Amino acid sequence: ARVLVPELRGTVVPNAVDLEYFSPAESTVDSDSMVFVGAINYRPNTDAVMYLAERILPLVRRSRPRATLTVVGPGAPPEVRRLASDEAVRIVGAVADVRPYVAAASVVTAPLRMGGGTRLKVLEGLAMAKALVSTSVGCEGLDVRPGVDLLVADDDETFAESAVRLMEDPHLGQQLGRAGRR
């Protein structure tokens, strides 16, 4: 931008979320549930949901047959809406408040494989002290420590294993959630 407009002054504003609004919530957690939150009509999110439902969820269900995926966000295209024909996938759509869905999930997911911009879904999950699994792309640009604040997995098997690990070890999820919130 400076090449085109040399007098342009820029400011870097770090990604942030409201820590009072996105705070840990008392909620009944379904130990077999995963959630994805985002604008589903954004191509990287569409891809992430399809990848999660078609490639990761079946692997998770090998160990956790009751595992479910809840997709929260506006603009689900037809291919995403069709995923709801599987009883394990719930497409919620746009909601006024994503927090109850995040609070009720055992695992918050960010399986992004492409895209840029702000990863607020990750910051919101961390702010709520939730166990979170992300790809490297899903958490790039954020000051997070893999294995300390969240789990990072870049292939189907490892992502599914990470989600199952968090479902089976709530203590680990709480530990990661506390560190992620900090």
PDB file of C-alpha atoms in Angstrom:
ATOM      1  CA  ALA A   1       0.000   0.000   0.000  1.00  0.00           C
ATOM      2  CA  ARG A   2       2.888   2.379   0.723  1.00  0.00           C
ATOM      3  CA  VAL A   3       4.113   1.999  -2.847  1.00  0.00           C
ATOM      4  CA  LEU A   4       0.781   3.270  -4.165  1.00  0.00           C
ATOM      5  CA  VAL A   5       0.178   5.870  -1.426  1.00  0.00           C
ATOM      6  CA  PRO A   6       3.503   6.821   0.198  1.00  0.00           C
ATOM      7  CA  GLU A   7       1.872   9.136   2.737  1.00  0.00           C
ATOM      8  CA  LEU A   8      -0.400   6.370   4.023  1.00  0.00           C
ATOM      9  CA  ARG A   9       0.045   5.709   7.718  1.00  0.00           C
ATOM     10  CA  GLY A  10      -0.718   2.231   8.932  1.00  0.00           C
ATOM     11  CA  THR A  11      -1.457   0.697  12.253  1.00  0.00           C
ATOM     12  CA  VAL A  12      -1.345  -2.963  13.148  1.00  0.00           C
ATOM     13  CA  VAL A  13      -4.311  -3.980  15.257  1.00  0.00           C
ATOM     14  CA  PRO A  14      -3.950  -7.416  16.842  1.00  0.00           C
ATOM     15  CA  ASN A  15      -6.767  -9.926  16.662  1.00  0.00           C
ATOM     16  CA  ALA A  16      -8.822  -9.842  19.825  1.00  0.00           C
ATOM     17  CA  VAL A  17     -12.104 -10.916  21.377  1.00  0.00           C
ATOM     18  CA  ASP A  18     -14.106  -9.560  24.289  1.00  0.00           C
ATOM     19  CA  LEU A  19     -12.970 -11.722  27.225  1.00  0.00           C
ATOM     20  CA  GLU A  20     -15.996 -10.789  29.313  1.00  0.00           C
ATOM     21  CA  TYR A  21     -18.451 -11.758  26.585  1.00  0.00           C
ATOM     22  CA  PHE A  22     -16.527 -14.875  25.545  1.00  0.00           C
ATOM     23  CA  SER A  23     -15.856 -16.292  28.977  1.00  0.00           C
ATOM     24  CA  PRO A  24     -15.971 -19.836  30.348  1.00  0.00           C
ATOM     25  CA  ALA A  25     -19.600 -20.826  30.827  1.00  0.00           C
ATOM     26  CA  GLU A  26     -21.268 -23.333  33.075  1.00  0.00           C
ATOM     27  CA  SER A  27     -22.896 -25.736  30.664  1.00  0.00           C
ATOM     28  CA  THR A  28     -23.678 -29.384  30.282  1.00  0.00           C
ATOM     29  CA  VAL A  29     -21.025 -30.671  27.919  1.00  0.00           C
ATOM     30  CA  ASP A  30     -21.727 -33.569  25.582  1.00  0.00           C
ATOM     31  CA  SER A  31     -18.479 -35.542  25.794  1.00  0.00           C
ATOM     32  CA  ASP A  32     -18.934 -36.807  22.220  1.00  0.00           C
ATOM     33  CA  SER A  33     -19.573 -33.473  20.536  1.00  0.00           C
ATOM     34  CA  MET A  34     -17.556 -31.286  18.210  1.00  0.00           C
ATOM     35  CA  VAL A  35     -18.520 -27.813  17.038  1.00  0.00           C
ATOM     36  CA  PHE A  36     -17.478 -25.630  14.128  1.00  0.00           C
ATOM     37  CA  VAL A  37     -18.401 -21.942  14.129  1.00  0.00           C
ATOM     38  CA  GLY A  38     -18.060 -19.544  11.213  1.00  0.00           C
ATOM     39  CA  ALA A  39     -19.655 -17.993   8.159  1.00  0.00           C
ATOM     40  CA  ILE A  40     -20.252 -21.166   6.182  1.00  0.00           C
ATOM     41  CA  ASN A  41     -20.628 -19.318   2.882  1.00  0.00           C
ATOM     42  CA  TYR A  42     -16.959 -18.298   3.112  1.00  0.00           C
ATOM     43  CA  ARG A  43     -15.144 -20.851   0.907  1.00  0.00           C
ATOM     44  CA  PRO A  44     -12.430 -21.796   3.465  1.00  0.00           C
ATOM     45  CA  ASN A  45     -15.166 -22.466   6.050  1.00  0.00           C
ATOM     46  CA  THR A  46     -17.244 -24.466   3.565  1.00  0.00           C
ATOM     47  CA  ASP A  47     -14.163 -26.559   2.818  1.00  0.00           C
ATOM     48  CA  ALA A  48     -13.415 -26.970   6.536  1.00  0.00           C
ATOM     49  CA  VAL A  49     -16.939 -28.199   7.319  1.00  0.00           C
ATOM     50  CA  MET A  50     -16.968 -30.636   4.392  1.00  0.00           C
ATOM     51  CA  TYR A  51     -13.535 -31.937   5.407  1.00  0.00           C
ATOM     52  CA  LEU A  52     -14.616 -32.289   9.025  1.00  0.00           C
ATOM     53  CA  ALA A  53     -17.866 -34.086   8.212  1.00  0.00           C
ATOM     54  CA  GLU A  54     -16.640 -36.313   5.408  1.00  0.00           C
ATOM     55  CA  ARG A  55     -13.086 -37.183   6.439  1.00  0.00           C
ATOM     56  CA  ILE A  56     -12.587 -36.533  10.162  1.00  0.00           C
ATOM     57  CA  LEU A  57     -15.953 -37.351  11.756  1.00  0.00           C
ATOM     58  CA  PRO A  58     -16.010 -40.935  10.368  1.00  0.00           C
ATOM     59  CA  LEU A  59     -12.555 -41.528  11.883  1.00  0.00           C
ATOM     60  CA  VAL A  60     -13.660 -40.088  15.222  1.00  0.00           C
ATOM     61  CA  ARG A  61     -16.739 -42.327  15.168  1.00  0.00           C
ATOM     62  CA  ARG A  62     -14.551 -45.437  14.977  1.00  0.00           C
ATOM     63  CA  SER A  63     -13.551 -44.765  18.584  1.00  0.00           C
ATOM     64  CA  ARG A  64     -16.544 -42.674  19.642  1.00  0.00           C
ATOM     65  CA  PRO A  65     -19.608 -44.063  17.804  1.00  0.00           C
ATOM     66  CA  ARG A  66     -21.866 -41.415  19.371  1.00  0.00           C
ATOM     67  CA  ALA A  67     -19.691 -38.517  18.167  1.00  0.00           C
ATOM     68  CA  THR A  68     -21.541 -35.597  16.632  1.00  0.00           C
ATOM     69  CA  LEU A  69     -20.701 -32.427  14.761  1.00  0.00           C
ATOM     70  CA  THR A  70     -22.648 -29.196  15.169  1.00  0.00           C
ATOM     71  CA  VAL A  71     -22.093 -26.518  12.535  1.00  0.00           C
ATOM     72  CA  VAL A  72     -23.017 -22.986  13.586  1.00  0.00           C
ATOM     73  CA  GLY A  73     -22.995 -20.053  11.214  1.00  0.00           C
ATOM     74  CA  PRO A  74     -24.817 -18.361   8.375  1.00  0.00           C
ATOM     75  CA  GLY A  75     -24.849 -19.154   4.698  1.00  0.00           C
ATOM     76  CA  ALA A  76     -24.503 -22.923   4.510  1.00  0.00           C
ATOM     77  CA  PRO A  77     -24.439 -23.839   0.808  1.00  0.00           C
ATOM     78  CA  PRO A  78     -26.424 -26.857  -0.445  1.00  0.00           C
ATOM     79  CA  GLU A  79     -23.501 -29.289  -0.107  1.00  0.00           C
ATOM     80  CA  VAL A  80     -23.171 -28.392   3.578  1.00  0.00           C
ATOM     81  CA  ARG A  81     -26.929 -28.540   4.215  1.00  0.00           C
ATOM     82  CA  ARG A  82     -26.946 -32.051   2.676  1.00  0.00           C
ATOM     83  CA  LEU A  83     -24.553 -33.185   5.420  1.00  0.00           C
ATOM     84  CA  ALA A  84     -27.488 -33.006   7.849  1.00  0.00           C
ATOM     85  CA  SER A  85     -28.880 -36.199   6.291  1.00  0.00           C
ATOM     86  CA  ASP A  86     -26.312 -37.893   8.551  1.00  0.00           C
ATOM     87  CA  GLU A  87     -27.810 -38.064  12.040  1.00  0.00           C
ATOM     88  CA  ALA A  88     -24.380 -37.232  13.462  1.00  0.00           C
ATOM     89  CA  VAL A  89     -24.277 -33.817  11.751  1.00  0.00           C
ATOM     90  CA  ARG A  90     -26.403 -30.882  12.865  1.00  0.00           C
ATOM     91  CA  ILE A  91     -26.471 -27.738  10.725  1.00  0.00           C
ATOM     92  CA  VAL A  92     -27.738 -24.943  12.988  1.00  0.00           C
ATOM     93  CA  GLY A  93     -27.298 -21.940  10.716  1.00  0.00           C
ATOM     94  CA  ALA A  94     -27.140 -18.340  11.858  1.00  0.00           C
ATOM     95  CA  VAL A  95     -27.708 -17.703  15.555  1.00  0.00           C
ATOM     96  CA  ALA A  96     -27.796 -14.557  17.666  1.00  0.00           C
ATOM     97  CA  ASP A  97     -25.303 -16.037  20.127  1.00  0.00           C
ATOM     98  CA  VAL A  98     -22.749 -18.763  19.359  1.00  0.00           C
ATOM     99  CA  ARG A  99     -21.639 -19.128  22.980  1.00  0.00           C
ATOM    100  CA  PRO A 100     -24.161 -21.788  24.081  1.00  0.00           C
ATOM    101  CA  TYR A 101     -23.108 -24.027  21.185  1.00  0.00           C
ATOM    102  CA  VAL A 102     -19.424 -23.570  21.946  1.00  0.00           C
ATOM    103  CA  ALA A 103     -19.990 -24.107  25.670  1.00  0.00           C
ATOM    104  CA  ALA A 104     -21.898 -27.372  25.103  1.00  0.00           C
ATOM    105  CA  ALA A 105     -19.232 -28.915  22.855  1.00  0.00           C
ATOM    106  CA  SER A 106     -16.475 -31.154  24.108  1.00  0.00           C
ATOM    107  CA  VAL A 107     -14.171 -30.064  21.272  1.00  0.00           C
ATOM    108  CA  VAL A 108     -14.067 -26.814  19.311  1.00  0.00           C
ATOM    109  CA  THR A 109     -12.650 -27.383  15.834  1.00  0.00           C
ATOM    110  CA  ALA A 110     -10.864 -25.214  13.277  1.00  0.00           C
ATOM    111  CA  PRO A 111      -9.898 -27.608  10.452  1.00  0.00           C
ATOM    112  CA  LEU A 112      -9.086 -24.852   7.965  1.00  0.00           C
ATOM    113  CA  ARG A 113      -6.998 -25.891   4.990  1.00  0.00           C
ATOM    114  CA  MET A 114      -6.994 -22.574   3.128  1.00  0.00           C
ATOM    115  CA  GLY A 115      -7.774 -18.916   3.587  1.00  0.00           C
ATOM    116  CA  GLY A 116      -6.438 -15.895   5.311  1.00  0.00           C
ATOM    117  CA  GLY A 117      -7.663 -13.222   7.607  1.00  0.00           C
ATOM    118  CA  THR A 118      -8.702 -13.331  11.190  1.00  0.00           C
ATOM    119  CA  ARG A 119      -9.264 -16.616  13.014  1.00  0.00           C
ATOM    120  CA  LEU A 120     -11.789 -15.269  15.505  1.00  0.00           C
ATOM    121  CA  LYS A 121     -13.394 -18.712  15.865  1.00  0.00           C
ATOM    122  CA  VAL A 122     -10.150 -19.901  17.460  1.00  0.00           C
ATOM    123  CA  LEU A 123      -9.837 -16.869  19.732  1.00  0.00           C
ATOM    124  CA  GLU A 124     -13.473 -17.213  20.813  1.00  0.00           C
ATOM    125  CA  GLY A 125     -13.006 -20.893  21.681  1.00  0.00           C
ATOM    126  CA  LEU A 126      -9.813 -20.136  23.590  1.00  0.00           C
ATOM    127  CA  ALA A 127     -11.452 -17.225  25.408  1.00  0.00           C
ATOM    128  CA  MET A 128     -14.179 -19.618  26.547  1.00  0.00           C
ATOM    129  CA  ALA A 129     -11.452 -21.988  27.844  1.00  0.00           C
ATOM    130  CA  LYS A 130     -12.535 -24.771  25.507  1.00  0.00           C
ATOM    131  CA  ALA A 131     -10.511 -27.726  24.280  1.00  0.00           C
ATOM    132  CA  LEU A 132      -9.618 -26.883  20.709  1.00  0.00           C
ATOM    133  CA  VAL A 133      -8.160 -28.746  17.729  1.00  0.00           C
ATOM    134  CA  SER A 134      -6.971 -26.745  14.756  1.00  0.00           C
ATOM    135  CA  THR A 135      -4.913 -27.203  11.652  1.00  0.00           C
ATOM    136  CA  SER A 136      -1.782 -25.077  11.319  1.00  0.00           C
ATOM    137  CA  VAL A 137      -3.664 -22.898   8.830  1.00  0.00           C
ATOM    138  CA  GLY A 138      -6.548 -22.541  11.286  1.00  0.00           C
ATOM    139  CA  CYS A 139      -4.362 -20.956  13.951  1.00  0.00           C
ATOM    140  CA  GLU A 140      -1.705 -19.240  11.840  1.00  0.00           C
ATOM    141  CA  GLY A 141      -0.999 -15.680  12.853  1.00  0.00           C
ATOM    142  CA  LEU A 142      -2.192 -16.277  16.399  1.00  0.00           C
ATOM    143  CA  ASP A 143       0.148 -16.318  19.381  1.00  0.00           C
ATOM    144  CA  VAL A 144      -0.723 -19.866  20.446  1.00  0.00           C
ATOM    145  CA  ARG A 145       1.454 -22.754  21.579  1.00  0.00           C
ATOM    146  CA  PRO A 146       0.575 -26.140  20.060  1.00  0.00           C
ATOM    147  CA  GLY A 147       0.242 -28.770  22.785  1.00  0.00           C
ATOM    148  CA  VAL A 148      -0.098 -26.080  25.456  1.00  0.00           C
ATOM    149  CA  ASP A 149      -3.033 -23.867  24.387  1.00  0.00           C
ATOM    150  CA  LEU A 150      -4.601 -26.177  21.810  1.00  0.00           C
ATOM    151  CA  LEU A 151      -3.844 -29.251  19.726  1.00  0.00           C
ATOM    152  CA  VAL A 152      -2.688 -28.790  16.125  1.00  0.00           C
ATOM    153  CA  ALA A 153      -3.182 -31.506  13.530  1.00  0.00           C
ATOM    154  CA  ASP A 154      -2.707 -31.266   9.783  1.00  0.00           C
ATOM    155  CA  ASP A 155      -3.899 -34.636   8.521  1.00  0.00           C
ATOM    156  CA  ASP A 156      -7.139 -36.605   8.842  1.00  0.00           C
ATOM    157  CA  GLU A 157      -5.867 -39.266  11.235  1.00  0.00           C
ATOM    158  CA  THR A 158      -4.047 -36.893  13.578  1.00  0.00           C
ATOM    159  CA  PHE A 159      -6.971 -34.459  13.676  1.00  0.00           C
ATOM    160  CA  ALA A 160      -9.397 -37.281  14.499  1.00  0.00           C
ATOM    161  CA  GLU A 161      -7.020 -38.755  17.094  1.00  0.00           C
ATOM    162  CA  SER A 162      -6.670 -35.331  18.707  1.00  0.00           C
ATOM    163  CA  ALA A 163     -10.433 -34.859  18.898  1.00  0.00           C
ATOM    164  CA  VAL A 164     -10.885 -38.344  20.400  1.00  0.00           C
ATOM    165  CA  ARG A 165      -8.087 -37.694  22.881  1.00  0.00           C
ATOM    166  CA  LEU A 166      -9.882 -34.551  24.087  1.00  0.00           C
ATOM    167  CA  MET A 167     -13.216 -36.366  24.286  1.00  0.00           C
ATOM    168  CA  GLU A 168     -11.667 -39.144  26.363  1.00  0.00           C
ATOM    169  CA  ASP A 169      -9.523 -36.916  28.583  1.00  0.00           C
ATOM    170  CA  PRO A 170     -11.590 -34.001  29.920  1.00  0.00           C
ATOM    171  CA  HIS A 171      -8.723 -33.079  32.255  1.00  0.00           C
ATOM    172  CA  LEU A 172      -6.454 -32.464  29.243  1.00  0.00           C
ATOM    173  CA  GLY A 173      -9.189 -30.401  27.610  1.00  0.00           C
ATOM    174  CA  GLN A 174      -9.579 -28.291  30.751  1.00  0.00           C
ATOM    175  CA  GLN A 175      -5.807 -27.846  31.012  1.00  0.00           C
ATOM    176  CA  LEU A 176      -5.549 -26.696  27.385  1.00  0.00           C
ATOM    177  CA  GLY A 177      -8.622 -24.510  27.810  1.00  0.00           C
ATOM    178  CA  ARG A 178      -7.180 -22.715  30.850  1.00  0.00           C
ATOM    179  CA  ALA A 179      -3.860 -22.157  29.072  1.00  0.00           C
ATOM    180  CA  GLY A 180      -5.605 -21.028  25.892  1.00  0.00           C
ATOM    181  CA  ARG A 181      -7.711 -18.502  27.783  1.00  0.00           C
ATOM    182  CA  ARG A 182      -4.580 -17.097  29.435  1.00  0.00           C
TER     183      ARG A 182
END
